[in-house]
Amino acid sequence: ENGCGEDGMFTSTPPAADMSICLSGSIALTYSADDGCTDDTVTATFSWTADTTPPVINNLPVVETLCNDSFPAILYADWTDNCATGGTISATPSNITTVGCVQTADYVFVAEDDCDNMDIQTITVEREFDFYENCETAFGRLSSENLPSQCFLDDNDYNFNRWGWTNYIAEEGVYIMELWAGAAHCDISKGDYVGTVTVTYSGGLVDVEYNLVGDFVMNSAHINISCDKYPTKPNGTITVAPWQYNFNLGSLDYVTNYTLEDVEVHGPFWIIAHAVTCTQKCSCSLSNDEGGSQISEEDVIDCVNPSVTRPRSGDLGLDWNLDFTVYPVPFKKDINVQYVLDYDTEIKIQIFDIRGRLVKELTSDYIVGTNGVTNVDLEAISSPVLFVKVITKYGVGMEKIISAK
């Protein structure tokens, strides 16, 4: 502005190298103007302070505790700055540490502006997981006595090389079997007590319920319910292999409780309860199968009047409905067991009480074509109901008798 001439405006641009925002400083600016009357020169000083303000990281991700899932491969956040544009930054998992059943990973977010100002933010993500170990074969045992629980290895009629128990259920009621895992040679001192198997026999229906205790869980189960001790392969061979049992509960998701329901059974029967049990070391999830059940789709298991074909001479299959006669019934002191067979064989007669315990056993030889009669003294036995079982080379039969006492 000058009285001698028109007002005006002029600018001056300092060298760019002198204007770094990362360093404090000042610069003198000289302005000159000629209005034709006088020469005026004006000097101005421009000063600035360096950028020391760090960026700000915001919108940090929130990750809930994971269960059996892997850590995210990458997470994202935003950042802003007083000078720089800002934007999106990412972080990957680092410093992964496991303590007990919890694993943690750090995600470190770093934002930096043009003046090396930084903001660092760390979030820690937790991951829990399911972990099981020491999985073992387990079998249910109804009694510590030889009967009504029979160890596979102790059965002299067969040459099994697998341990486990088959259990005799004589009548309706509730029976609780101990479930033992890893009990090699049926020696429970070598195994672990892992739970119970409850057999409920009522109204002609059988339910089998597994209940595991402590840290033990079950990932598979097989059950055999039949009129004799063991299942039979399609070729007629006797076996104790679990995959040959008539009830396969399949692959279970590490459960503590599971039930087979509504197996229709007539008369006394034998049951084998198998499972694979594990020790649960870590768990964060609920089993999909916990407390579940399966309903039997099998035909009736008739151990009173089983429908089978009588074996032919030389047939290795067994007749599960061996024909024999017991008299007198009711009995007072003794009974006679009468039989006529079309093959030579050893005859084994077993007497069981109402609880399924073996109370008497006799063995004799039979010659084909003869009228076989075996007298059995029962005077010392007080049970009002008994079961007579006759075992031959090709047949097995059982009859219920009642005492006159």
CSV table of C-alpha atoms in Angstrom, one decimal:
chain,number,residue,atom,x,y,z
A,1,GLU,CA,0.0,0.0,0.0
A,2,ASN,CA,1.5,3.3,-1.0
A,3,GLY,CA,0.2,6.9,-1.4
A,4,CYS,CA,2.0,7.4,-4.6
A,5,GLY,CA,0.4,4.7,-6.5
A,6,GLU,CA,-2.0,1.8,-6.6
A,7,ASP,CA,-2.1,-0.8,-3.8
A,8,GLY,CA,-1.0,-4.4,-4.7
A,9,MET,CA,0.0,-7.8,-3.5
A,10,PHE,CA,3.1,-9.8,-4.1
A,11,THR,CA,4.4,-13.1,-2.8
A,12,SER,CA,7.7,-14.8,-2.2
A,13,THR,CA,8.3,-18.6,-2.1
A,14,PRO,CA,11.2,-19.8,0.0
A,15,PRO,CA,13.4,-22.7,-1.1
A,16,ALA,CA,11.6,-26.0,-0.5
A,17,ALA,CA,14.6,-27.6,1.2
A,18,ASP,CA,14.4,-25.1,4.0
A,19,MET,CA,10.8,-26.0,4.8
A,20,SER,CA,11.0,-29.5,6.3
A,21,ILE,CA,8.2,-30.1,8.8
A,22,CYS,CA,10.3,-32.6,10.6
A,23,LEU,CA,12.8,-29.9,11.8
A,24,SER,CA,12.0,-26.7,13.7
A,25,GLY,CA,13.3,-23.5,12.0
A,26,SER,CA,12.7,-20.1,10.5
A,27,ILE,CA,13.4,-18.3,7.2
A,28,ALA,CA,13.6,-14.6,6.3
A,29,LEU,CA,11.6,-13.5,3.3
A,30,THR,CA,12.3,-10.2,1.5
A,31,TYR,CA,9.7,-8.4,-0.5
A,32,SER,CA,10.3,-5.3,-2.7
A,33,ALA,CA,8.0,-3.1,-4.6
A,34,ASP,CA,8.5,-0.1,-7.0
A,35,ASP,CA,5.5,2.3,-7.4
A,36,GLY,CA,7.4,4.8,-9.5
A,37,CYS,CA,7.8,7.1,-6.6
A,38,THR,CA,9.9,5.2,-4.1
A,39,ASP,CA,11.5,1.9,-3.8
A,40,ASP,CA,10.2,0.0,-0.8
A,41,THR,CA,11.7,-3.1,0.6
A,42,VAL,CA,10.0,-5.2,3.3
A,43,THR,CA,11.6,-8.1,5.2
A,44,ALA,CA,9.4,-10.8,6.9
A,45,THR,CA,10.5,-13.8,8.9
A,46,PHE,CA,8.5,-17.1,8.8
A,47,SER,CA,9.0,-19.6,11.6
A,48,TRP,CA,7.7,-23.2,12.2
A,49,THR,CA,7.9,-26.0,14.7
A,50,ALA,CA,8.7,-29.6,13.8
A,51,ASP,CA,6.0,-32.3,13.7
A,52,THR,CA,6.4,-34.3,16.9
A,53,THR,CA,2.8,-35.6,17.1
A,54,PRO,CA,2.5,-39.4,16.7
A,55,PRO,CA,-0.2,-41.0,14.6
A,56,VAL,CA,-3.2,-42.5,16.4
A,57,ILE,CA,-4.2,-46.2,15.8
A,58,ASN,CA,-8.0,-46.7,16.2
A,59,ASN,CA,-10.6,-49.3,15.3
A,60,LEU,CA,-8.5,-52.1,16.8
A,61,PRO,CA,-10.2,-55.5,16.2
A,62,VAL,CA,-12.0,-57.3,19.0
A,63,VAL,CA,-11.5,-61.1,18.8
A,64,GLU,CA,-13.5,-63.3,21.3
A,65,THR,CA,-11.7,-66.3,22.8
A,66,LEU,CA,-11.3,-69.0,20.2
A,67,CYS,CA,-12.3,-72.6,20.7
A,68,ASN,CA,-10.5,-75.2,18.5
A,69,ASP,CA,-10.1,-72.5,15.7
A,70,SER,CA,-6.7,-71.4,14.4
A,71,PHE,CA,-5.5,-67.9,15.1
A,72,PRO,CA,-6.6,-65.4,12.3
A,73,ALA,CA,-3.8,-65.2,9.7
A,74,ILE,CA,-4.1,-61.4,9.6
A,75,LEU,CA,-6.1,-58.6,11.5
A,76,TYR,CA,-6.7,-55.0,10.4
A,77,ALA,CA,-6.9,-51.6,12.1
A,78,ASP,CA,-7.0,-47.9,11.0
A,79,TRP,CA,-4.7,-44.9,11.8
A,80,THR,CA,-4.9,-41.2,11.5
A,81,ASP,CA,-2.3,-38.4,11.8
A,82,ASN,CA,-2.2,-34.6,12.1
A,83,CYS,CA,-0.1,-34.3,8.9
A,84,ALA,CA,-0.1,-37.6,7.1
A,85,THR,CA,-3.0,-39.1,5.3
A,86,GLY,CA,-3.4,-42.3,7.5
A,87,GLY,CA,-5.2,-45.4,6.3
A,88,THR,CA,-5.4,-49.1,7.1
A,89,ILE,CA,-2.6,-51.2,8.7
A,90,SER,CA,-2.4,-55.0,9.4
A,91,ALA,CA,-0.8,-57.4,11.9
A,92,THR,CA,-0.1,-61.1,11.9
A,93,PRO,CA,0.2,-63.5,14.9
A,94,SER,CA,3.5,-63.5,16.8
A,95,ASN,CA,4.8,-64.6,20.2
A,96,ILE,CA,2.6,-67.6,20.3
A,97,THR,CA,2.6,-69.1,23.8
A,98,THR,CA,0.9,-72.1,25.4
A,99,VAL,CA,0.1,-72.3,29.1
A,100,GLY,CA,-2.0,-75.3,30.2
A,101,CYS,CA,-5.1,-75.4,28.0
A,102,VAL,CA,-4.8,-71.8,26.7
A,103,GLN,CA,-2.7,-70.6,23.8
A,104,THR,CA,-2.1,-66.9,23.2
A,105,ALA,CA,-0.8,-64.9,20.2
A,106,ASP,CA,0.1,-61.2,20.0
A,107,TYR,CA,-0.9,-58.9,17.1
A,108,VAL,CA,1.3,-55.8,17.0
A,109,PHE,CA,0.0,-52.8,15.0
A,110,VAL,CA,2.5,-50.1,14.0
A,111,ALA,CA,1.7,-46.7,12.4
A,112,GLU,CA,4.5,-44.3,11.4
A,113,ASP,CA,4.3,-40.8,9.8
A,114,ASP,CA,6.9,-39.0,7.6
A,115,CYS,CA,8.8,-37.7,10.7
A,116,ASP,CA,9.2,-41.1,12.2
A,117,ASN,CA,6.6,-40.5,14.8
A,118,MET,CA,5.1,-43.9,15.8
A,119,ASP,CA,2.1,-45.4,17.5
A,120,ILE,CA,2.3,-49.1,18.6
A,121,GLN,CA,-0.7,-51.0,19.8
A,122,THR,CA,-0.8,-54.7,20.7
A,123,ILE,CA,-3.8,-57.0,21.2
A,124,THR,CA,-3.6,-60.5,22.6
A,125,VAL,CA,-5.9,-63.2,21.2
A,126,GLU,CA,-6.6,-66.3,23.3
A,127,ARG,CA,-7.3,-69.8,21.9
A,128,GLU,CA,-8.6,-72.7,23.8
A,129,PHE,CA,-8.7,-76.3,22.5
A,130,ASP,CA,-10.0,-79.8,23.1
A,131,PHE,CA,-7.2,-82.4,23.8
A,132,TYR,CA,-7.6,-86.0,24.7
A,133,GLU,CA,-5.0,-88.7,25.5
A,134,ASN,CA,-4.4,-92.2,26.7
A,135,CYS,CA,-7.3,-93.8,24.7
A,136,GLU,CA,-7.9,-97.4,25.8
A,137,THR,CA,-10.2,-100.3,25.2
A,138,ALA,CA,-12.8,-100.7,27.9
A,139,PHE,CA,-15.3,-103.4,28.9
A,140,GLY,CA,-18.1,-103.7,31.3
A,141,ARG,CA,-18.0,-106.2,34.2
A,142,LEU,CA,-21.1,-107.2,36.1
A,143,SER,CA,-19.5,-109.1,38.9
A,144,SER,CA,-16.0,-109.8,40.3
A,145,GLU,CA,-17.0,-113.5,40.4
A,146,ASN,CA,-16.4,-115.7,37.4
A,147,LEU,CA,-20.1,-115.8,36.7
A,148,PRO,CA,-22.3,-114.0,35.8
A,149,SER,CA,-19.2,-112.3,34.3
A,150,GLN,CA,-16.9,-114.4,32.1
A,151,CYS,CA,-13.5,-113.2,31.1
A,152,PHE,CA,-12.9,-114.1,27.4
A,153,LEU,CA,-9.4,-115.4,28.2
A,154,ASP,CA,-10.6,-117.7,30.9
A,155,ASP,CA,-13.2,-119.5,28.8
A,156,ASN,CA,-11.7,-122.9,28.2
A,157,ASP,CA,-14.2,-123.6,25.4
A,158,TYR,CA,-12.5,-121.1,23.2
A,159,ASN,CA,-9.1,-119.8,22.4
A,160,PHE,CA,-9.6,-116.1,22.5
A,161,ASN,CA,-6.6,-113.7,22.6
A,162,ARG,CA,-8.6,-110.6,23.5
A,163,TRP,CA,-9.5,-109.6,27.1
A,164,GLY,CA,-12.9,-108.5,28.2
A,165,TRP,CA,-16.1,-109.8,29.8
A,166,THR,CA,-19.4,-111.3,28.8
A,167,ASN,CA,-22.1,-110.9,31.4
A,168,TYR,CA,-25.2,-113.0,32.1
A,169,ILE,CA,-28.6,-111.4,32.8
A,170,ALA,CA,-31.1,-113.9,34.1
A,171,GLU,CA,-34.2,-111.9,34.6
A,172,GLU,CA,-35.7,-108.4,34.5
A,173,GLY,CA,-34.2,-105.8,36.7
A,174,VAL,CA,-31.5,-103.1,36.9
A,175,TYR,CA,-27.9,-104.2,36.7
A,176,ILE,CA,-24.8,-102.0,37.0
A,177,MET,CA,-21.6,-103.0,35.4
A,178,GLU,CA,-18.2,-101.5,36.2
A,179,LEU,CA,-16.5,-100.1,33.1
A,180,TRP,CA,-12.7,-100.9,33.2
A,181,ALA,CA,-10.2,-99.5,30.6
A,182,GLY,CA,-6.8,-101.0,29.9
A,183,ALA,CA,-7.4,-104.0,32.2
A,184,ALA,CA,-5.1,-106.4,30.3
A,185,HIS,CA,-5.8,-110.1,31.0
A,186,CYS,CA,-9.0,-109.0,32.8
A,187,ASP,CA,-6.7,-107.8,35.7
A,188,ILE,CA,-8.4,-104.6,36.9
A,189,SER,CA,-5.3,-103.7,39.0
A,190,LYS,CA,-3.7,-102.9,35.6
A,191,GLY,CA,-6.5,-100.8,34.4
A,192,ASP,CA,-8.6,-97.7,35.3
A,193,TYR,CA,-12.1,-97.6,36.6
A,194,VAL,CA,-13.7,-95.2,34.1
A,195,GLY,CA,-17.4,-95.4,34.8
A,196,THR,CA,-20.5,-97.6,34.7
A,197,VAL,CA,-22.8,-99.4,32.3
A,198,THR,CA,-26.3,-99.6,33.6
A,199,VAL,CA,-28.5,-102.4,32.0
A,200,THR,CA,-32.2,-101.8,32.6
A,201,TYR,CA,-34.3,-104.9,31.7
A,202,SER,CA,-38.0,-104.1,32.0
A,203,GLY,CA,-41.2,-105.1,30.1
A,204,GLY,CA,-39.2,-107.1,27.6
A,205,LEU,CA,-37.0,-104.1,26.7
A,206,VAL,CA,-33.4,-103.5,27.5
A,207,ASP,CA,-31.7,-100.1,27.8
A,208,VAL,CA,-27.9,-99.9,28.1
A,209,GLU,CA,-26.6,-96.6,29.5
A,210,TYR,CA,-22.9,-95.6,29.7
A,211,ASN,CA,-21.9,-93.1,32.3
A,212,LEU,CA,-18.2,-92.1,32.6
A,213,VAL,CA,-16.6,-90.5,35.7
A,214,GLY,CA,-13.8,-88.0,36.4
A,215,ASP,CA,-11.9,-86.8,33.3
A,216,PHE,CA,-12.8,-89.9,31.2
A,217,VAL,CA,-14.8,-89.6,28.0
A,218,MET,CA,-15.9,-92.1,25.3
A,219,ASN,CA,-15.5,-91.9,21.6
A,220,SER,CA,-17.0,-95.2,20.4
A,221,ALA,CA,-19.1,-98.1,21.8
A,222,HIS,CA,-20.2,-101.5,20.7
A,223,ILE,CA,-22.7,-103.8,22.5
A,224,ASN,CA,-23.5,-107.4,22.0
A,225,ILE,CA,-26.8,-108.8,23.3
A,226,SER,CA,-27.5,-112.4,22.5
A,227,CYS,CA,-28.7,-115.7,23.8
A,228,ASP,CA,-25.2,-117.0,24.2
A,229,LYS,CA,-21.9,-115.6,25.5
A,230,TYR,CA,-20.4,-114.4,22.3
A,231,PRO,CA,-21.4,-113.2,18.8
A,232,THR,CA,-21.0,-115.3,15.7
A,233,LYS,CA,-19.5,-114.3,12.4
A,234,PRO,CA,-21.5,-114.9,9.2
A,235,ASN,CA,-19.4,-118.0,8.6
A,236,GLY,CA,-20.4,-119.4,12.0
A,237,THR,CA,-17.1,-118.7,13.8
A,238,ILE,CA,-17.4,-117.5,17.4
A,239,THR,CA,-15.7,-114.2,18.0
A,240,VAL,CA,-15.3,-111.4,20.6
A,241,ALA,CA,-14.2,-108.7,18.2
A,242,PRO,CA,-16.3,-105.6,18.9
A,243,TRP,CA,-17.0,-104.8,15.3
A,244,GLN,CA,-18.9,-108.1,15.1
A,245,TYR,CA,-21.3,-107.1,17.9
A,246,ASN,CA,-24.9,-106.6,16.9
A,247,PHE,CA,-25.1,-103.0,18.2
A,248,ASN,CA,-22.5,-100.5,16.9
A,249,LEU,CA,-23.1,-97.0,18.4
A,250,GLY,CA,-20.6,-95.6,16.0
A,251,SER,CA,-18.1,-92.7,16.4
A,252,LEU,CA,-19.1,-90.6,19.4
A,253,ASP,CA,-17.8,-87.1,20.0
A,254,TYR,CA,-16.1,-87.7,23.4
A,255,VAL,CA,-19.2,-88.2,25.5
A,256,THR,CA,-19.6,-89.0,29.2
A,257,ASN,CA,-23.2,-90.2,28.8
A,258,TYR,CA,-24.9,-92.2,26.0
A,259,THR,CA,-27.6,-94.8,25.8
A,260,LEU,CA,-28.8,-97.7,23.6
A,261,GLU,CA,-32.6,-97.9,24.0
A,262,ASP,CA,-35.5,-100.4,23.5
A,263,VAL,CA,-33.7,-103.6,22.6
A,264,GLU,CA,-36.5,-106.2,22.6
A,265,VAL,CA,-35.4,-109.3,24.5
A,266,HIS,CA,-37.3,-112.4,25.6
A,267,GLY,CA,-35.7,-114.5,28.4
A,268,PRO,CA,-32.2,-114.5,29.9
A,269,PHE,CA,-29.4,-113.2,27.8
A,270,TRP,CA,-25.7,-112.4,27.7
A,271,ILE,CA,-24.3,-108.9,27.1
A,272,ILE,CA,-20.9,-107.5,26.2
A,273,ALA,CA,-20.4,-103.8,26.7
A,274,HIS,CA,-17.4,-102.4,24.9
A,275,ALA,CA,-16.1,-98.8,24.6
A,276,VAL,CA,-13.0,-96.8,23.7
A,277,THR,CA,-12.3,-94.3,26.5
A,278,CYS,CA,-9.8,-91.4,26.7
A,279,THR,CA,-8.6,-89.0,29.3
A,280,GLN,CA,-9.8,-85.4,28.7
A,281,LYS,CA,-6.9,-83.0,29.3
A,282,CYS,CA,-8.4,-79.9,27.8
A,283,SER,CA,-11.9,-79.0,26.7
A,284,CYS,CA,-13.6,-75.8,25.4
A,285,SER,CA,-16.5,-77.3,23.4
A,286,LEU,CA,-19.6,-79.2,24.2
A,287,SER,CA,-19.9,-82.7,22.6
A,288,ASN,CA,-22.6,-82.9,19.9
A,289,ASP,CA,-23.4,-86.4,21.1
A,290,GLU,CA,-23.4,-85.8,24.9
A,291,GLY,CA,-26.5,-87.3,26.6
A,292,GLY,CA,-27.7,-88.8,23.3
A,293,SER,CA,-29.2,-92.1,22.5
A,294,GLN,CA,-29.9,-94.6,19.8
A,295,ILE,CA,-33.1,-96.7,19.5
A,296,SER,CA,-32.6,-100.3,18.5
A,297,GLU,CA,-33.9,-101.3,15.1
A,298,GLU,CA,-32.9,-105.0,15.6
A,299,ASP,CA,-35.5,-107.8,15.5
A,300,VAL,CA,-36.5,-109.3,18.8
A,301,ILE,CA,-33.8,-111.4,20.6
A,302,ASP,CA,-35.8,-114.4,21.6
A,303,CYS,CA,-33.8,-116.5,24.1
A,304,VAL,CA,-36.9,-118.5,25.2
A,305,ASN,CA,-37.9,-119.8,21.8
A,306,PRO,CA,-35.2,-118.8,19.4
A,307,SER,CA,-35.8,-119.5,15.7
A,308,VAL,CA,-32.8,-121.3,14.4
A,309,THR,CA,-32.1,-124.3,12.1
A,310,ARG,CA,-31.0,-127.5,13.9
A,311,PRO,CA,-27.4,-128.2,12.9
A,312,ARG,CA,-26.7,-131.1,10.5
A,313,SER,CA,-24.1,-133.7,11.3
A,314,GLY,CA,-20.7,-132.1,10.8
A,315,ASP,CA,-22.1,-128.6,10.8
A,316,LEU,CA,-19.9,-126.3,12.9
A,317,GLY,CA,-22.7,-124.0,13.6
A,318,LEU,CA,-24.5,-124.2,17.0
A,319,ASP,CA,-28.1,-124.9,17.7
A,320,TRP,CA,-29.2,-122.3,20.2
A,321,ASN,CA,-32.4,-124.2,21.0
A,322,LEU,CA,-31.1,-127.6,22.0
A,323,ASP,CA,-34.0,-129.9,22.8
A,324,PHE,CA,-33.9,-131.6,26.2
A,325,THR,CA,-36.4,-132.4,29.0
A,326,VAL,CA,-36.2,-131.6,32.8
A,327,TYR,CA,-38.3,-133.4,35.3
A,328,PRO,CA,-39.9,-133.4,37.8
A,329,VAL,CA,-41.0,-129.7,37.7
A,330,PRO,CA,-41.5,-128.3,40.3
A,331,PHE,CA,-38.7,-130.2,41.9
A,332,LYS,CA,-38.0,-131.0,45.6
A,333,LYS,CA,-34.5,-132.4,45.9
A,334,ASP,CA,-33.2,-133.3,42.5
A,335,ILE,CA,-33.9,-133.2,38.8
A,336,ASN,CA,-33.3,-135.4,35.8
A,337,VAL,CA,-32.1,-133.9,32.5
A,338,GLN,CA,-33.0,-136.1,29.6
A,339,TYR,CA,-31.7,-135.7,26.0
A,340,VAL,CA,-31.5,-137.7,22.7
A,341,LEU,CA,-28.9,-136.5,20.2
A,342,ASP,CA,-27.8,-137.5,16.7
A,343,TYR,CA,-24.1,-137.1,17.4
A,344,ASP,CA,-21.5,-138.2,20.0
A,345,THR,CA,-20.5,-135.4,22.3
A,346,GLU,CA,-19.5,-134.3,25.8
A,347,ILE,CA,-22.5,-133.1,27.8
A,348,LYS,CA,-22.0,-130.2,30.1
A,349,ILE,CA,-24.9,-129.3,32.4
A,350,GLN,CA,-24.8,-126.0,34.3
A,351,ILE,CA,-27.2,-124.7,36.9
A,352,PHE,CA,-27.6,-121.0,37.5
A,353,ASP,CA,-29.5,-119.2,40.3
A,354,ILE,CA,-31.9,-116.3,39.8
A,355,ARG,CA,-28.9,-113.8,40.0
A,356,GLY,CA,-27.1,-115.7,37.2
A,357,ARG,CA,-24.5,-117.3,39.4
A,358,LEU,CA,-23.2,-120.7,38.5
A,359,VAL,CA,-24.2,-123.0,41.4
A,360,LYS,CA,-23.6,-126.4,40.0
A,361,GLU,CA,-21.9,-128.1,37.0
A,362,LEU,CA,-21.7,-131.7,35.8
A,363,THR,CA,-20.0,-133.2,32.8
A,364,SER,CA,-20.5,-136.6,31.1
A,365,ASP,CA,-20.1,-138.3,27.7
A,366,TYR,CA,-23.0,-139.1,25.4
A,367,ILE,CA,-23.1,-141.8,22.7
A,368,VAL,CA,-25.3,-141.3,19.7
A,369,GLY,CA,-28.6,-143.3,19.7
A,370,THR,CA,-28.8,-143.7,23.4
A,371,ASN,CA,-31.3,-142.2,25.9
A,372,GLY,CA,-29.2,-139.8,27.9
A,373,VAL,CA,-30.3,-138.9,31.5
A,374,THR,CA,-28.3,-137.0,34.0
A,375,ASN,CA,-29.4,-136.7,37.6
A,376,VAL,CA,-28.6,-133.4,39.4
A,377,ASP,CA,-28.8,-133.1,43.2
A,378,LEU,CA,-30.2,-129.6,44.1
A,379,GLU,CA,-31.1,-130.2,47.7
A,380,ALA,CA,-28.5,-127.8,49.0
A,381,ILE,CA,-29.5,-125.0,46.7
A,382,SER,CA,-32.1,-122.6,48.2
A,383,SER,CA,-32.9,-120.5,45.1
A,384,PRO,CA,-36.7,-120.8,44.2
A,385,VAL,CA,-35.9,-120.3,40.5
A,386,LEU,CA,-33.1,-121.9,38.6
A,387,PHE,CA,-31.9,-122.1,35.1
A,388,VAL,CA,-30.7,-125.3,33.5
A,389,LYS,CA,-28.2,-125.0,30.7
A,390,VAL,CA,-27.1,-127.9,28.5
A,391,ILE,CA,-24.0,-127.5,26.3
A,392,THR,CA,-23.0,-130.0,23.7
A,393,LYS,CA,-20.6,-130.0,20.8
A,394,TYR,CA,-23.2,-128.6,18.4
A,395,GLY,CA,-25.9,-127.2,20.6
A,396,VAL,CA,-26.8,-125.0,23.6
A,397,GLY,CA,-30.2,-125.0,25.4
A,398,MET,CA,-31.6,-123.4,28.5
A,399,GLU,CA,-34.7,-124.1,30.6
A,400,LYS,CA,-36.2,-122.3,33.6
A,401,ILE,CA,-37.3,-124.5,36.5
A,402,ILE,CA,-39.1,-123.8,39.8
A,403,SER,CA,-38.5,-125.4,43.2
A,404,ALA,CA,-41.4,-126.9,45.1
A,405,LYS,CA,-40.0,-125.6,48.4
